[in-house]
CSV table of C-alpha atoms and ligand atoms in Angstrom, one decimal:
chain,number,residue,atom,x,y,z
A,1,MET,CA,2.8,37.9,-25.3
A,2,ILE,CA,3.7,35.6,-22.5
A,3,ARG,CA,5.9,32.8,-23.7
A,4,THR,CA,6.4,29.8,-21.5
A,5,ALA,CA,7.5,26.2,-21.7
A,6,LEU,CA,3.8,25.3,-22.4
A,7,THR,CA,3.5,27.6,-25.5
A,8,GLU,CA,6.9,26.3,-26.7
A,9,LEU,CA,5.9,22.7,-26.3
A,10,THR,CA,2.4,22.8,-27.7
A,11,GLY,CA,2.6,25.6,-30.2
A,12,ALA,CA,-0.5,27.3,-28.6
A,13,ARG,CA,-0.3,31.1,-28.6
A,14,TYR,CA,-1.1,31.5,-25.0
A,15,PRO,CA,-0.4,29.4,-21.8
A,16,VAL,CA,-4.0,28.6,-21.2
A,17,VAL,CA,-5.5,25.1,-21.5
A,18,GLN,CA,-9.1,24.1,-21.7
A,19,THR,CA,-9.2,20.7,-20.1
A,20,GLY,CA,-11.0,17.6,-21.3
A,21,MET,CA,-14.5,17.4,-19.7
A,22,GLY,CA,-16.7,14.5,-20.5
A,23,TYR,CA,-19.8,15.5,-22.6
A,24,VAL,CA,-18.7,19.1,-22.4
A,25,ALA,CA,-15.4,19.5,-24.3
A,26,GLY,CA,-16.4,18.4,-27.7
A,27,ALA,CA,-15.1,19.6,-31.1
A,28,ARG,CA,-16.9,23.0,-30.8
A,29,LEU,CA,-15.4,24.0,-27.4
A,30,ALA,CA,-12.0,22.7,-28.2
A,31,ALA,CA,-11.9,24.4,-31.6
A,32,ALA,CA,-13.1,27.7,-30.2
A,33,THR,CA,-10.4,27.6,-27.5
A,34,SER,CA,-7.6,26.7,-29.9
A,35,LYS,CA,-8.8,29.3,-32.4
A,36,ALA,CA,-8.6,31.9,-29.7
A,37,GLY,CA,-5.0,31.0,-28.9
A,38,GLY,CA,-5.5,28.6,-26.0
A,39,LEU,CA,-5.0,24.8,-26.1
A,40,GLY,CA,-8.4,23.1,-26.5
A,41,ILE,CA,-8.7,19.5,-25.5
A,42,VAL,CA,-11.4,17.2,-26.8
A,43,ALA,CA,-12.7,14.9,-24.0
A,44,ALA,CA,-12.9,11.6,-25.8
A,45,SER,CA,-13.2,9.2,-22.8
A,46,THR,CA,-17.0,9.5,-23.1
A,47,MET,CA,-17.0,9.2,-26.9
A,48,SER,CA,-17.0,6.0,-29.0
A,49,VAL,CA,-13.9,5.5,-31.2
A,50,GLU,CA,-15.9,6.8,-34.3
A,51,GLN,CA,-17.2,9.8,-32.4
A,52,MET,CA,-13.6,10.6,-31.3
A,53,ARG,CA,-12.3,10.4,-34.9
A,54,GLY,CA,-15.2,12.6,-36.1
A,55,ALA,CA,-14.5,15.2,-33.3
A,56,ILE,CA,-10.8,15.3,-34.2
A,57,ARG,CA,-11.7,15.9,-37.9
A,58,GLU,CA,-14.2,18.6,-36.9
A,59,VAL,CA,-11.7,20.5,-34.9
A,60,LYS,CA,-9.3,20.3,-37.8
A,61,GLU,CA,-11.9,21.7,-40.1
A,62,ARG,CA,-12.6,24.6,-37.7
A,63,THR,CA,-9.0,25.6,-37.0
A,64,ASP,CA,-5.4,24.9,-37.9
A,65,ALA,CA,-4.3,25.7,-34.3
A,66,PRO,CA,-2.9,22.9,-32.2
A,67,PHE,CA,-5.3,21.0,-29.9
A,68,GLY,CA,-5.3,17.9,-27.7
A,69,VAL,CA,-7.4,14.8,-27.0
A,70,ASN,CA,-8.2,13.4,-23.6
A,71,ILE,CA,-8.5,9.6,-23.4
A,72,ARG,CA,-8.7,6.9,-20.7
A,73,SER,CA,-5.6,4.8,-20.8
A,74,ASP,CA,-7.4,1.9,-19.1
A,75,ALA,CA,-10.0,1.7,-21.9
A,76,ALA,CA,-10.1,-1.6,-23.8
A,77,ASP,CA,-9.6,0.3,-27.1
A,78,ALA,CA,-7.0,2.7,-25.8
A,79,ALA,CA,-4.4,1.5,-28.3
A,80,ASP,CA,-6.8,2.1,-31.3
A,81,ARG,CA,-7.4,5.6,-30.0
A,82,VAL,CA,-3.7,6.3,-29.8
A,83,ASP,CA,-3.3,5.1,-33.4
A,84,ILE,CA,-6.1,7.5,-34.5
A,85,MET,CA,-4.5,10.4,-32.6
A,86,ILE,CA,-1.1,9.7,-34.3
A,87,LYS,CA,-2.7,9.3,-37.7
A,88,GLU,CA,-4.8,12.4,-37.4
A,89,GLY,CA,-1.8,14.5,-36.3
A,90,VAL,CA,-3.2,15.4,-32.8
A,91,ARG,CA,-0.6,17.7,-31.1
A,92,VAL,CA,-1.3,16.8,-27.4
A,93,ALA,CA,-2.4,13.7,-25.6
A,94,SER,CA,-4.1,14.1,-22.2
A,95,PHE,CA,-5.4,11.3,-19.9
A,96,ALA,CA,-8.5,11.0,-17.8
A,97,LEU,CA,-7.3,9.5,-14.6
A,98,ALA,CA,-4.1,7.4,-14.5
A,99,PRO,CA,-2.0,7.4,-17.7
A,100,ASP,CA,-0.1,4.3,-18.9
A,101,ARG,CA,3.7,4.1,-19.4
A,102,GLU,CA,3.5,2.2,-22.8
A,103,LEU,CA,1.0,4.6,-24.2
A,104,ILE,CA,3.1,7.6,-23.2
A,105,ALA,CA,6.1,6.0,-24.9
A,106,ARG,CA,4.2,5.3,-28.1
A,107,LEU,CA,2.7,8.7,-28.4
A,108,LYS,CA,6.0,10.3,-27.7
A,109,ASP,CA,7.8,8.2,-30.3
A,110,ALA,CA,5.2,9.5,-32.8
A,111,GLY,CA,5.9,13.1,-31.8
A,112,VAL,CA,2.6,13.6,-29.8
A,113,VAL,CA,3.2,15.8,-26.7
A,114,THR,CA,2.0,13.9,-23.6
A,115,ILE,CA,0.5,15.8,-20.7
A,116,PRO,CA,-1.1,13.6,-18.0
A,117,SER,CA,-3.1,15.2,-15.2
A,118,VAL,CA,-2.3,14.4,-11.6
A,119,GLY,CA,-3.6,15.4,-8.2
A,120,ALA,CA,-0.7,14.3,-6.0
A,121,ARG,CA,3.1,14.9,-6.0
A,122,ARG,CA,4.0,11.2,-6.2
A,123,HIS,CA,1.9,10.8,-9.3
A,124,ALA,CA,3.7,13.8,-10.9
A,125,GLU,CA,7.0,12.2,-10.1
A,126,LYS,CA,5.9,8.9,-11.6
A,127,VAL,CA,4.7,10.3,-14.9
A,128,ALA,CA,7.8,12.5,-15.2
A,129,SER,CA,9.9,9.4,-14.8
A,130,TRP,CA,7.9,7.7,-17.5
A,131,GLY,CA,8.9,10.5,-19.9
A,132,ALA,CA,5.7,12.7,-19.9
A,133,ASP,CA,6.4,16.0,-21.6
A,134,ALA,CA,4.5,18.1,-19.0
A,135,VAL,CA,2.0,17.6,-16.3
A,136,VAL,CA,-1.3,19.2,-15.3
A,137,VAL,CA,-1.5,19.5,-11.5
A,138,GLN,CA,-5.0,19.8,-10.2
A,139,GLY,CA,-5.5,21.1,-6.7
A,140,GLY,CA,-8.4,19.9,-4.5
A,141,GLU,CA,-10.6,22.9,-5.4
A,142,GLY,CA,-10.8,21.7,-9.0
A,143,GLY,CA,-13.9,20.1,-10.6
A,144,GLY,CA,-14.3,16.4,-11.4
A,145,HIS,CA,-12.0,13.8,-9.9
A,146,THR,CA,-9.8,15.6,-7.4
A,147,GLY,CA,-7.4,15.2,-4.5
A,148,PRO,CA,-7.3,16.6,-1.0
A,149,VAL,CA,-4.4,19.2,-1.4
A,150,PRO,CA,-5.3,22.7,-2.5
A,151,THR,CA,-3.6,24.3,-5.6
A,152,THR,CA,-1.6,26.8,-3.4
A,153,LEU,CA,0.2,23.9,-1.8
A,154,LEU,CA,0.3,21.2,-4.4
A,155,LEU,CA,1.6,23.4,-7.2
A,156,PRO,CA,4.8,24.6,-5.5
A,157,ASP,CA,5.3,21.1,-4.1
A,158,VAL,CA,5.2,19.6,-7.6
A,159,VAL,CA,7.2,22.4,-9.3
A,160,ALA,CA,10.0,21.6,-6.8
A,161,ALA,CA,9.7,17.9,-7.4
A,162,VAL,CA,9.8,17.5,-11.2
A,163,ASP,CA,11.9,18.9,-14.1
A,164,ILE,CA,9.1,18.9,-16.7
A,165,PRO,CA,6.8,21.9,-17.3
A,166,VAL,CA,3.9,22.0,-14.8
A,167,ILE,CA,0.5,23.4,-15.7
A,168,ALA,CA,-1.6,24.6,-12.8
A,169,ALA,CA,-5.3,23.6,-12.5
A,170,GLY,CA,-8.0,23.9,-9.9
A,171,GLY,CA,-9.6,27.2,-9.2
A,172,PHE,CA,-8.3,29.3,-12.1
A,173,PHE,CA,-10.5,31.7,-14.0
A,174,ASP,CA,-8.6,35.0,-14.7
A,175,GLY,CA,-5.4,36.8,-15.6
A,176,ARG,CA,-4.4,37.3,-11.9
A,177,GLY,CA,-4.6,33.5,-11.5
A,178,LEU,CA,-2.4,33.0,-14.6
A,179,VAL,CA,0.3,35.4,-13.1
A,180,ALA,CA,0.0,33.7,-9.7
A,181,ALA,CA,0.5,30.3,-11.3
A,182,LEU,CA,3.6,31.6,-13.2
A,183,ALA,CA,4.9,33.0,-10.0
A,184,TYR,CA,4.7,29.6,-8.4
A,185,GLY,CA,6.8,28.3,-11.3
A,186,ALA,CA,4.0,26.9,-13.5
A,187,ALA,CA,4.2,27.1,-17.3
A,188,GLY,CA,0.5,28.0,-17.6
A,189,ILE,CA,-3.0,27.3,-16.3
A,190,ALA,CA,-5.6,24.7,-17.2
A,191,MET,CA,-9.3,25.4,-16.5
A,192,GLY,CA,-12.4,23.2,-16.7
A,193,THR,CA,-15.3,24.9,-14.9
A,194,ARG,CA,-14.5,28.3,-16.5
A,195,PHE,CA,-14.6,26.9,-20.0
A,196,LEU,CA,-17.8,24.9,-19.2
A,197,LEU,CA,-19.3,28.4,-18.5
A,198,THR,CA,-18.7,29.9,-21.9
A,199,SER,CA,-21.1,30.6,-24.7
A,200,ASP,CA,-19.1,28.1,-26.8
A,201,SER,CA,-19.7,25.2,-24.4
A,202,PRO,CA,-22.5,22.9,-25.6
A,203,VAL,CA,-24.1,22.5,-22.1
A,204,ALA,CA,-27.8,23.4,-22.1
A,205,GLU,CA,-28.5,27.0,-21.1
A,206,GLU,CA,-30.7,25.9,-18.1
A,207,VAL,CA,-27.8,23.8,-16.8
A,208,LYS,CA,-25.4,26.7,-17.2
A,209,ARG,CA,-27.9,28.9,-15.2
A,210,VAL,CA,-27.8,26.3,-12.4
A,211,TYR,CA,-24.0,26.6,-12.3
A,212,LEU,CA,-24.1,30.4,-12.4
A,213,GLY,CA,-26.4,30.5,-9.4
A,214,LYS,CA,-23.9,28.6,-7.1
A,215,SER,CA,-21.6,30.0,-4.5
A,216,VAL,CA,-18.1,28.8,-3.6
A,217,ARG,CA,-19.7,26.7,-0.9
A,218,ASP,CA,-22.1,24.8,-3.2
A,219,THR,CA,-19.8,22.0,-4.3
A,220,VAL,CA,-19.1,18.8,-2.5
A,221,VAL,CA,-16.5,16.0,-2.9
A,222,THR,CA,-18.3,12.7,-3.0
A,223,THR,CA,-17.0,9.1,-3.5
A,224,LYS,CA,-20.6,7.9,-4.1
A,225,VAL,CA,-20.7,8.6,-7.8
A,226,ASP,CA,-17.9,6.3,-8.9
A,227,GLY,CA,-16.0,5.2,-5.8
A,228,VAL,CA,-13.2,7.9,-6.0
A,229,PRO,CA,-13.3,11.5,-4.8
A,230,HIS,CA,-15.2,13.6,-7.3
A,231,ARG,CA,-16.1,17.3,-6.9
A,232,VAL,CA,-19.6,18.1,-8.1
A,233,LEU,CA,-22.3,20.7,-7.4
A,234,SER,CA,-24.3,19.9,-4.3
A,235,SER,CA,-27.8,18.7,-5.3
A,236,GLU,CA,-30.6,16.5,-4.0
A,237,LEU,CA,-29.4,13.6,-6.1
A,238,VAL,CA,-25.9,13.9,-4.6
A,239,SER,CA,-27.4,14.0,-1.1
A,240,SER,CA,-29.4,10.9,-1.9
A,241,LEU,CA,-26.3,9.1,-3.3
A,242,GLU,CA,-24.5,10.1,-0.1
A,243,SER,CA,-27.2,8.7,2.2
A,244,ALA,CA,-28.0,5.5,0.1
A,245,GLY,CA,-26.8,2.2,1.5
A,246,ARG,CA,-24.1,0.3,-0.3
A,247,LEU,CA,-26.5,-2.2,-1.8
A,248,ARG,CA,-28.7,0.5,-3.4
A,249,GLY,CA,-25.5,2.2,-4.6
A,250,LEU,CA,-24.3,-1.0,-6.3
A,251,LEU,CA,-27.8,-1.7,-7.8
A,252,ARG,CA,-27.8,1.8,-9.3
A,253,ALA,CA,-24.3,1.4,-10.6
A,254,SER,CA,-25.1,-1.9,-12.3
A,255,ARG,CA,-28.1,-0.3,-14.1
A,256,ASN,CA,-25.9,2.5,-15.3
A,257,GLY,CA,-23.3,-0.1,-16.3
A,258,ALA,CA,-25.8,-1.8,-18.5
A,259,ARG,CA,-26.9,1.6,-20.0
A,260,PHE,CA,-23.2,2.5,-20.6
A,261,LYS,CA,-22.7,-0.8,-22.3
A,262,ARG,CA,-25.6,-0.1,-24.7
A,263,LEU,CA,-24.4,3.4,-25.4
A,264,SER,CA,-20.7,2.5,-26.0
A,265,GLY,CA,-21.5,-0.6,-28.1
A,266,LEU,CA,-19.2,-2.7,-26.0
A,267,SER,CA,-19.9,-6.5,-25.5
A,268,TRP,CA,-20.1,-7.9,-22.0
A,269,GLY,CA,-16.8,-9.6,-22.7
A,270,GLU,CA,-15.2,-6.3,-23.5
A,271,MET,CA,-16.8,-4.6,-20.5
A,272,ILE,CA,-15.4,-7.3,-18.2
A,273,ARG,CA,-11.9,-7.0,-19.8
A,274,GLU,CA,-12.1,-3.2,-19.4
A,275,GLY,CA,-13.1,-3.7,-15.7
A,276,ARG,CA,-10.1,-5.9,-15.1
A,277,ARG,CA,-7.8,-3.4,-16.7
A,278,MET,CA,-9.3,-0.6,-14.7
A,279,ARG,CA,-8.9,-2.6,-11.5
A,280,ARG,CA,-5.2,-3.1,-12.2
A,281,ALA,CA,-4.4,0.4,-13.5
A,282,ARG,CA,-6.3,2.3,-10.9
A,283,GLU,CA,-6.0,-0.2,-8.0
A,284,LEU,CA,-9.8,-0.2,-7.6
A,285,THR,CA,-12.0,-2.7,-5.8
A,286,TRP,CA,-14.6,-4.6,-8.0
A,287,ALA,CA,-17.3,-2.4,-6.3
A,288,GLN,CA,-15.5,0.7,-7.5
A,289,VAL,CA,-15.1,-0.8,-11.0
A,290,LEU,CA,-18.8,-1.5,-11.0
A,291,MET,CA,-19.5,2.1,-9.9
A,292,ALA,CA,-17.2,3.6,-12.6
A,293,ALA,CA,-19.9,3.5,-15.2
A,294,ASN,CA,-22.0,5.9,-13.0
A,295,THR,CA,-19.8,8.8,-13.9
A,296,PRO,CA,-20.4,8.9,-17.7
A,297,MET,CA,-24.1,8.1,-17.3
A,298,LEU,CA,-24.8,10.6,-14.5
A,299,LEU,CA,-22.7,13.3,-16.2
A,300,LYS,CA,-24.5,12.7,-19.5
A,301,ALA,CA,-27.9,13.0,-17.8
A,302,ALA,CA,-27.1,16.6,-16.7
A,303,MET,CA,-24.7,17.8,-19.5
A,304,VAL,CA,-26.4,16.4,-22.5
A,305,ASP,CA,-30.0,15.7,-21.5
A,306,GLY,CA,-30.3,18.8,-19.2
A,307,ARG,CA,-31.7,16.7,-16.4
A,308,THR,CA,-30.1,18.5,-13.4
A,309,ASP,CA,-32.3,16.4,-11.1
A,310,LEU,CA,-31.1,13.1,-12.5
A,311,GLY,CA,-27.5,13.8,-13.2
A,312,VAL,CA,-24.3,14.9,-11.5
A,313,MET,CA,-22.7,18.2,-12.4
A,314,ALA,CA,-19.0,18.1,-11.9
A,315,SER,CA,-17.7,21.5,-10.9
A,316,GLY,CA,-14.8,23.3,-9.3
A,317,GLN,CA,-15.3,25.6,-6.3
A,318,VAL,CA,-14.4,28.4,-8.7
A,319,VAL,CA,-18.0,28.2,-9.9
A,320,GLY,CA,-18.9,30.6,-7.1
A,321,LEU,CA,-16.8,33.3,-8.6
A,322,LEU,CA,-18.2,33.1,-12.1
A,323,ASP,CA,-21.2,35.2,-13.2
A,324,ASP,CA,-21.0,35.4,-17.0
A,325,LEU,CA,-20.8,33.3,-20.2
A,326,PRO,CA,-18.1,34.9,-22.4
A,327,SER,CA,-17.1,33.3,-25.7
A,328,CYS,CA,-13.7,31.5,-25.5
A,329,GLU,CA,-12.3,34.3,-27.6
A,330,GLU,CA,-13.5,36.9,-25.1
A,331,LEU,CA,-12.4,34.9,-22.1
A,332,ILE,CA,-8.8,34.2,-23.4
A,333,THR,CA,-8.4,37.8,-24.6
A,334,ARG,CA,-9.5,39.0,-21.1
A,335,ILE,CA,-7.2,36.7,-19.3
A,336,MET,CA,-4.2,37.7,-21.3
A,337,ARG,CA,-5.0,41.4,-21.0
A,338,ASP,CA,-5.5,41.2,-17.3
A,339,ALA,CA,-2.4,39.1,-16.9
A,340,ALA,CA,-0.3,41.8,-18.6
A,341,ALA,CA,-1.9,44.5,-16.4
A,342,THR,CA,-1.2,42.5,-13.3
A,343,LEU,CA,2.4,42.0,-14.3
A,344,ASP,CA,2.7,45.8,-14.8
A,345,THR,CA,1.2,46.5,-11.4
A,346,LEU,CA,3.6,44.0,-9.8
A,347,ALA,CA,6.6,45.5,-11.7
A,348,ALA,CA,5.6,49.0,-10.4
A,349,LEU,CA,5.5,47.6,-6.8
A,350,HIS,CA,9.0,46.4,-7.2
A,351,ASP,CA,10.2,49.7,-8.6
A,352,ASP,CA,8.9,51.5,-5.6
B,401,FMN,C1,-18.0,18.9,-16.0
B,401,FMN,C2,-16.6,18.3,-15.8
B,401,FMN,C3,-16.2,17.2,-16.5
B,401,FMN,C4,-14.9,16.7,-16.4
B,401,FMN,N1,-14.5,15.6,-17.1
B,401,FMN,C5,-13.2,15.2,-17.1
B,401,FMN,C6,-12.8,14.2,-18.0
B,401,FMN,O1,-13.6,13.6,-18.8
B,401,FMN,N2,-11.5,13.9,-18.1
B,401,FMN,C7,-10.5,14.6,-17.3
B,401,FMN,O2,-9.3,14.3,-17.4
B,401,FMN,N3,-10.9,15.5,-16.4
B,401,FMN,C8,-12.2,15.9,-16.4
B,401,FMN,N4,-12.6,16.9,-15.5
B,401,FMN,C9,-11.6,17.7,-14.8
B,401,FMN,C10,-11.1,18.9,-15.6
B,401,FMN,O3,-10.5,18.4,-16.8
B,401,FMN,C11,-10.2,19.8,-14.9
B,401,FMN,O4,-9.0,19.2,-14.5
B,401,FMN,C12,-10.8,20.6,-13.7
B,401,FMN,O5,-12.1,21.0,-14.1
B,401,FMN,C13,-9.9,21.8,-13.3
B,401,FMN,O6,-10.4,22.5,-12.2
B,401,FMN,P1,-11.4,23.8,-12.4
B,401,FMN,O7,-12.8,23.2,-12.6
B,401,FMN,O8,-11.3,24.5,-11.0
B,401,FMN,O9,-10.9,24.6,-13.5
B,401,FMN,C14,-13.9,17.4,-15.6
B,401,FMN,C15,-14.3,18.6,-14.9
B,401,FMN,C16,-15.6,19.1,-15.0
B,401,FMN,C17,-16.0,20.4,-14.3
């Protein structure tokens, strides 16, 4: 057993978090993680409110273990989603992109543990001052939206800067990584790409095979998907997004915006209100707001529809070190076993 501030705070058996990943971390993956003793997080930012409620109930049917839900705090219906999380007894709230002070306060008042994710020290300091219970710190090697500072530098920097538990993300996949994170002063690790590549992940087999074939050099950080830095697998589509002119990029984004509107059932009025909130919360330009709908649509094309040619595949650099598809149970057991062995090896070094 390795008990840390993370296991104390969340009630999870092990200090291992499966992060929210749009179209990947549904009820099945989150429940399998939590059942295996980790903390599973349902990625609800790409779900409608009803889908989110359904996913929460499904996790509860599959396991009694604690789990979390990842929402976007700048979504027009964020307050309704928070109500549902509180009513359904969700243990942990996580946020895709920037969190919101009032939402953190409401969740905390209701006893929900709030754990925003950040990619920069000043954001960690900000959410700590807002009363967040813990923070996931993602280094630049991590998948999806990511910053420029690698985990080995960002993690100790943030640990020194805040008094709340820090969970390390970006590049983790095994027991040695867990011990290294603990050595830096983290309370646990959070992983996206590693959990995407499990047998419990709903991603199509052919898409998983594409990931498994990649090396550590096969990811790229692009701002051409949604205007902010996003680590994805290199592909022809990403190269064409990179080389397309601004106008073509905006045209593609507005087509995806219209598709996203249909899929999410939002009215144009709601979409525009949401755009205004995003602009304010994330300090985006209108062009970036327009592009934001690209992420869910392009992620869905690859993750749900299996169209690796038409979609983007968010991924951490760690993809290059992964060559199997264990179940969440096998993965978490292996991580905890290897972490214990690593701790023994280190203790023996010290004795000598
Ligand atoms: C396919 C994919 C989708 C993601 N979607 C989201 C998301 O919807 N919300 C979020 O907060 N983070 C998202 N992320 C980021 C992950 O939650 C996590 O922070 C990151 O994968 C950690 O780095 P790693 O991939 O090296 O483990 C996504 C990452 C991937 C790989």
